[in-house]
Short mmCIF file of C-alpha atoms and ligand atoms in Angstrom, two decimals:
data_model
loop_
_atom_site.label_atom_id
_atom_site.label_comp_id
_atom_site.label_asym_id
_atom_site.label_seq_id
_atom_site.Cartn_x
_atom_site.Cartn_y
_atom_site.Cartn_z
CA MET A 1 13.55 -3.20 8.14
CA ARG A 2 12.33 -6.64 7.15
CA LEU A 3 10.44 -8.69 9.68
CA MET A 4 11.21 -12.34 10.28
CA TYR A 5 8.31 -14.52 9.34
CA ASN A 6 7.67 -17.49 11.51
CA SER A 7 5.11 -19.18 9.33
CA ASP A 8 4.41 -20.12 5.73
CA LYS A 9 0.73 -19.54 6.36
CA ALA A 10 0.15 -15.96 5.32
CA ILE A 11 -3.24 -15.84 7.03
CA SER A 12 -4.73 -18.39 9.38
CA ILE A 13 -8.27 -18.02 10.72
CA ASN A 14 -9.55 -20.48 13.31
CA ASN A 15 -13.13 -20.75 14.55
CA LEU A 16 -13.79 -17.05 14.16
CA THR A 17 -17.16 -15.83 15.40
CA LYS A 18 -18.24 -12.21 15.31
CA TYR A 19 -21.45 -10.49 16.35
CA TYR A 20 -22.58 -6.91 15.79
CA GLY A 21 -24.98 -6.69 18.72
CA LYS A 22 -27.35 -9.59 18.12
CA LEU A 23 -26.46 -9.99 14.48
CA GLN A 24 -24.06 -12.83 13.84
CA ALA A 25 -21.81 -11.66 11.02
CA LEU A 26 -19.29 -14.55 11.16
CA ASP A 27 -20.15 -18.05 12.26
CA ASN A 28 -17.19 -20.24 13.16
CA VAL A 29 -15.10 -19.28 10.15
CA SER A 30 -11.86 -21.22 9.60
CA PHE A 31 -9.50 -21.15 6.65
CA GLU A 32 -5.89 -20.64 5.71
CA ILE A 33 -4.13 -18.75 2.97
CA LYS A 34 -0.64 -19.87 2.03
CA ARG A 35 2.23 -17.52 1.34
CA GLY A 36 2.18 -16.55 -2.34
CA ASP A 37 -1.45 -17.47 -2.90
CA PHE A 38 -3.92 -15.38 -4.88
CA PHE A 39 -7.13 -15.82 -2.96
CA ALA A 40 -10.55 -14.65 -4.15
CA PHE A 41 -13.12 -14.23 -1.40
CA LEU A 42 -16.62 -14.22 -2.81
CA GLY A 43 -20.09 -13.93 -1.36
CA PRO A 44 -23.34 -12.00 -1.71
CA ASN A 45 -23.80 -8.53 -0.17
CA GLY A 46 -23.77 -8.80 3.60
CA ALA A 47 -22.15 -12.26 3.61
CA GLY A 48 -19.30 -11.21 5.92
CA LYS A 49 -16.39 -10.46 3.57
CA THR A 50 -15.55 -6.98 4.83
CA THR A 51 -16.09 -8.09 8.41
CA THR A 52 -13.53 -10.87 7.91
CA ILE A 53 -11.08 -8.36 6.46
CA ASN A 54 -11.69 -5.99 9.36
CA VAL A 55 -10.86 -8.73 11.83
CA ILE A 56 -7.69 -9.76 9.94
CA THR A 57 -6.49 -6.14 9.90
CA GLY A 58 -7.41 -5.49 13.53
CA LEU A 59 -10.13 -2.94 12.73
CA SER A 60 -12.87 -5.06 14.26
CA ASN A 61 -13.10 -7.00 17.49
CA TYR A 62 -14.63 -10.47 17.66
CA GLN A 63 -16.14 -12.80 20.22
CA SER A 64 -14.15 -15.98 19.71
CA GLY A 65 -11.50 -17.55 17.55
CA GLU A 66 -7.95 -16.78 16.56
CA VAL A 67 -6.41 -15.02 13.57
CA THR A 68 -2.71 -15.01 12.74
CA VAL A 69 -0.70 -13.32 9.99
CA PHE A 70 2.55 -15.14 9.24
CA GLY A 71 2.25 -16.57 12.72
CA TYR A 72 1.63 -13.23 14.44
CA ASN A 73 -1.60 -13.06 16.39
CA THR A 74 -3.62 -10.10 15.11
CA THR A 75 -4.64 -9.15 18.65
CA LYS A 76 -1.60 -9.96 20.79
CA ASP A 77 1.03 -9.12 18.15
CA TYR A 78 -1.07 -6.47 16.44
CA LEU A 79 1.75 -4.21 15.22
CA GLN A 80 3.81 -7.01 13.70
CA ALA A 81 0.75 -8.52 12.03
CA ARG A 82 -0.60 -5.23 10.72
CA ARG A 83 2.73 -4.18 9.25
CA LEU A 84 2.74 -7.21 6.99
CA ILE A 85 -0.58 -6.21 5.41
CA GLY A 86 -1.51 -3.54 2.90
CA LEU A 87 -5.22 -2.83 3.03
CA CYS A 88 -7.22 -1.38 0.17
CA ALA A 89 -10.55 -0.85 1.93
CA GLN A 90 -14.00 -0.91 0.36
CA GLU A 91 -14.69 2.68 1.37
CA PHE A 92 -12.63 5.85 1.10
CA ASN A 93 -11.14 7.04 4.39
CA PHE A 94 -8.51 9.64 3.57
CA ASP A 95 -7.23 12.46 5.76
CA PRO A 96 -8.89 15.55 4.21
CA PHE A 97 -6.08 17.95 5.12
CA LEU A 98 -3.20 16.26 3.32
CA THR A 99 -2.20 16.29 -0.32
CA ILE A 100 -2.25 12.83 -1.83
CA HIS A 101 1.55 12.68 -1.82
CA GLN A 102 1.73 13.67 1.87
CA LEU A 103 -0.97 11.17 2.66
CA LEU A 104 1.13 8.33 1.22
CA VAL A 105 4.28 9.49 3.00
CA TYR A 106 2.47 9.73 6.36
CA GLN A 107 1.00 6.27 5.89
CA ALA A 108 4.49 4.89 5.20
CA GLY A 109 5.66 6.53 8.42
CA TYR A 110 3.12 4.53 10.45
CA PHE A 111 4.87 1.41 9.23
CA GLY A 112 8.40 2.60 9.89
CA VAL A 113 9.45 3.54 6.35
CA LEU A 114 11.97 6.38 6.48
CA PRO A 115 10.84 9.70 4.94
CA HIS A 116 13.28 9.75 2.04
CA ALA A 117 12.38 6.23 0.92
CA ALA A 118 8.69 6.95 1.47
CA GLU A 119 8.79 10.07 -0.72
CA ARG A 120 10.45 8.16 -3.54
CA ARG A 121 8.08 5.24 -3.30
CA ALA A 122 5.05 7.55 -3.14
CA ASP A 123 6.10 9.17 -6.40
CA GLN A 124 6.75 5.80 -8.04
CA LEU A 125 3.29 4.57 -7.08
CA LEU A 126 1.57 7.81 -8.13
CA GLU A 127 3.36 7.53 -11.47
CA ARG A 128 2.41 3.89 -11.92
CA PHE A 129 -1.25 4.57 -11.15
CA GLY A 130 -1.51 7.68 -13.33
CA LEU A 131 -1.84 10.14 -10.44
CA ILE A 132 1.48 11.95 -10.60
CA GLU A 133 -0.06 15.12 -12.02
CA LYS A 134 -2.40 15.23 -9.02
CA ARG A 135 0.45 14.79 -6.56
CA ASN A 136 -0.12 18.10 -4.76
CA VAL A 137 -3.91 18.13 -4.55
CA LYS A 138 -6.13 16.86 -1.76
CA HIS A 139 -8.12 13.71 -2.25
CA ARG A 140 -11.44 15.50 -2.66
CA ALA A 141 -10.12 16.95 -5.93
CA LEU A 142 -9.87 13.43 -7.36
CA SER A 143 -12.53 11.60 -9.35
CA GLY A 144 -14.01 8.37 -7.94
CA GLY A 145 -11.73 6.16 -10.01
CA MET A 146 -8.70 8.25 -9.02
CA LYS A 147 -9.59 7.81 -5.34
CA LYS A 148 -9.68 4.09 -5.95
CA ARG A 149 -6.18 4.31 -7.44
CA LEU A 150 -5.04 6.25 -4.39
CA LEU A 151 -6.43 3.58 -2.07
CA ILE A 152 -4.28 1.02 -3.87
CA CYS A 153 -1.18 3.25 -3.73
CA ARG A 154 -1.70 3.70 0.00
CA ALA A 155 -2.07 -0.04 0.53
CA LEU A 156 1.24 -0.62 -1.25
CA ILE A 157 3.30 2.20 0.25
CA HIS A 158 5.14 0.08 2.82
CA ASP A 159 5.72 -2.80 0.38
CA PRO A 160 3.60 -5.28 2.38
CA GLU A 161 3.87 -9.06 2.08
CA ILE A 162 0.09 -9.44 1.93
CA LEU A 163 -2.22 -7.21 -0.03
CA ILE A 164 -5.89 -7.27 0.95
CA LEU A 165 -8.23 -5.60 -1.51
CA ASP A 166 -11.93 -5.18 -0.81
CA GLU A 167 -13.62 -4.79 -4.21
CA PRO A 168 -10.76 -2.81 -5.77
CA THR A 169 -12.28 -2.71 -9.25
CA ALA A 170 -15.83 -1.70 -8.29
CA GLY A 171 -16.61 1.47 -10.24
CA CYS A 172 -13.37 1.40 -12.23
CA ASP A 173 -13.18 2.09 -15.95
CA LEU A 174 -11.74 -0.58 -18.25
CA GLU A 175 -8.27 0.94 -18.36
CA LEU A 176 -8.01 1.02 -14.58
CA LYS A 177 -9.41 -2.48 -14.25
CA TYR A 178 -6.72 -3.86 -16.56
CA LEU A 179 -4.05 -1.79 -14.80
CA ILE A 180 -5.09 -3.28 -11.46
CA TRP A 181 -5.23 -6.81 -12.89
CA ASP A 182 -1.75 -6.44 -14.37
CA TYR A 183 -0.31 -4.99 -11.21
CA LEU A 184 -1.81 -7.66 -8.98
CA THR A 185 -0.57 -10.40 -11.31
CA GLN A 186 2.91 -8.86 -11.22
CA LEU A 187 2.92 -8.57 -7.42
CA ASN A 188 1.74 -12.14 -7.03
CA GLY A 189 4.45 -13.23 -9.49
CA GLU A 190 6.98 -11.55 -7.19
CA GLY A 191 5.72 -13.72 -4.33
CA LYS A 192 3.26 -11.40 -2.60
CA THR A 193 0.13 -12.93 -1.16
CA ILE A 194 -3.08 -11.41 -2.48
CA PHE A 195 -6.52 -11.53 -0.84
CA LEU A 196 -9.20 -10.09 -3.09
CA THR A 197 -12.93 -9.68 -2.73
CA THR A 198 -14.98 -9.05 -5.81
CA HIS A 199 -18.47 -9.46 -7.22
CA TYR A 200 -17.04 -9.99 -10.71
CA MET A 201 -16.77 -13.70 -11.38
CA GLU A 202 -14.62 -13.10 -14.45
CA GLU A 203 -12.09 -11.26 -12.31
CA ALA A 204 -11.87 -14.02 -9.70
CA GLU A 205 -11.70 -16.73 -12.35
CA LYS A 206 -8.99 -14.96 -14.29
CA LEU A 207 -6.70 -13.87 -11.47
CA CYS A 208 -6.90 -16.19 -8.51
CA LYS A 209 -5.44 -19.57 -7.55
CA THR A 210 -7.75 -20.29 -4.62
CA ILE A 211 -11.42 -19.49 -4.16
CA GLY A 212 -13.41 -19.12 -0.96
CA ILE A 213 -17.15 -18.47 -0.88
CA ILE A 214 -18.92 -17.15 2.21
CA ASN A 215 -22.67 -16.93 2.77
CA HIS A 216 -24.48 -15.72 5.90
CA GLY A 217 -21.17 -15.65 7.77
CA ARG A 218 -20.27 -19.26 6.95
CA ILE A 219 -17.68 -20.61 4.54
CA VAL A 220 -19.68 -22.66 2.05
CA ARG A 221 -16.92 -23.61 -0.42
CA ILE A 222 -13.16 -23.25 -0.42
CA GLY A 223 -10.33 -24.76 -2.39
CA ASP A 224 -8.00 -24.67 -5.32
CA LYS A 225 -9.64 -22.94 -8.30
CA LYS A 226 -9.48 -26.07 -10.45
CA GLU A 227 -11.11 -28.18 -7.76
CA VAL A 228 -13.84 -25.65 -7.08
CA LEU A 229 -14.64 -25.22 -10.76
CA ARG A 230 -14.10 -28.66 -12.30
CA ASP A 231 -16.61 -28.63 -15.17
CA LYS A 232 -18.66 -25.65 -13.95
CA THR A 233 -18.40 -21.92 -14.33
CA LEU A 234 -17.66 -19.90 -11.21
CA GLU A 235 -21.05 -18.25 -11.52
CA ALA A 236 -22.78 -21.66 -11.47
CA VAL A 237 -20.80 -22.75 -8.39
CA PHE A 238 -21.54 -19.44 -6.68
CA LEU A 239 -25.29 -19.69 -7.29
CA GLU A 240 -25.32 -23.32 -6.17
CA VAL A 241 -23.59 -22.74 -2.83
CA THR A 242 -25.21 -19.41 -1.95
CA GLY A 243 -28.69 -20.36 -3.09
CA THR A 244 -29.08 -17.00 -4.79
CA GLU A 245 -30.82 -16.63 -8.16
N1 ATP B 1 -20.48 -1.75 11.76
C1 ATP B 1 -21.51 -2.58 11.68
N2 ATP B 1 -22.51 -2.57 12.57
C2 ATP B 1 -23.55 -3.42 12.50
N3 ATP B 1 -23.69 -4.37 11.55
C3 ATP B 1 -22.73 -4.43 10.61
C4 ATP B 1 -21.60 -3.55 10.61
N4 ATP B 1 -20.82 -3.85 9.55
C5 ATP B 1 -21.43 -4.86 8.92
N5 ATP B 1 -22.58 -5.22 9.54
C6 ATP B 1 -23.47 -6.31 9.15
O1 ATP B 1 -22.71 -7.52 9.12
C7 ATP B 1 -23.08 -8.32 7.99
C8 ATP B 1 -21.87 -8.57 7.14
O2 ATP B 1 -21.46 -7.34 6.54
P1 ATP B 1 -20.14 -7.20 5.66
O3 ATP B 1 -19.90 -5.76 5.49
O4 ATP B 1 -19.08 -8.03 6.25
O5 ATP B 1 -20.63 -7.86 4.29
P2 ATP B 1 -19.87 -8.01 2.88
O6 ATP B 1 -19.79 -9.46 2.58
O7 ATP B 1 -18.62 -7.24 2.89
O8 ATP B 1 -20.93 -7.36 1.87
P3 ATP B 1 -20.73 -6.42 0.55
O9 ATP B 1 -20.55 -7.35 -0.61
O10 ATP B 1 -22.05 -5.71 0.47
O11 ATP B 1 -19.60 -5.50 0.78
C9 ATP B 1 -24.22 -7.57 7.31
O12 ATP B 1 -25.45 -8.09 7.80
C10 ATP B 1 -24.03 -6.14 7.76
O13 ATP B 1 -25.25 -5.43 7.79
MG1 MG B 2 -17.96 -5.59 1.88
#
C-alpha cells in the first residue's frame, strides 16, 4: 500500500532542542530536506548527527521543537512517518535468533509488506549486495562489511521514500564503497530522498546535492553544494565552520 504524501518537504525540523540529562546535544536545530534531495550531514564526532537521526526516526525523545516527515509529525503520526523512512543505523542491532533472510522478511512485516513480496524483495536485495550465499546464516556469521551490507538491505526492504544512512561506508572495502555509491545514486535518480552522514569529504562532495554541517548541536552551514563550496574544498569549509584542525 502506498501512502499519500501531504508535503513536498521530505523532512522538516523546526527549533529542535534535545538534552541527554544536562548535556545539550541539539540546540535549536532547524532545516528542511526537499523530496528527491541527496543531503549530506557532516560534523565532528559528538556533533549531534546520530541524535538528529534518532529524533527523525522516533528512536529518541526531545525537549522542544517539531519534526515532520512528508508532513507527518514524527511523534503524533509516528507510524505513518516511520514507514516512509528506511534507516541504516550507525551500529549493528540485529535479532540474533533469525537468519539474515528471515530478519529482512520480519522487518518488512513491521511495515506492512506481505510475506510473499517480502521474501522476493529480501532475495533481490541479498543478491544485489552480494549476500545471497549467506541467506540462511545468522548475522554473527557475517564479516563486519557483510553486516554493513545487511544493514542497508534491511533499510531498503520496505522500499522507503527516504533513506537515512548513518556512516554507511565506515569500515567498508573499496568494492563495497563503490557498490553503495552506485546504489544510492541510482535510488536518488529514481526520486528517493537520501540523508547521509559521513566523515569522508570525498563521498559527500561526490554524491550529494545539499550539504549541512553541524557542530556542538548547532547547524553552522547549510545549503546547495555549489553555494557551500564556491571556490573552496569541502574540507576547507568544514574546518572553517567547525573550528577543528
Ligand atoms: N544515549 C546517550 N546518552 C547520553 N549522551 C549521549 C547519548 N547519545 C549521544 N550522547 C551525546 O550526545 C552528543 C551527540 O552525540 P551523537 O551521537 O549525536 O554525535 P554524532 O555527531 O553522531 O557523532 P559521531 O560522528 O561520533 O557518530 C555527544 O556529546 C554524545 O556523547
Ligand atoms: Mg553518529
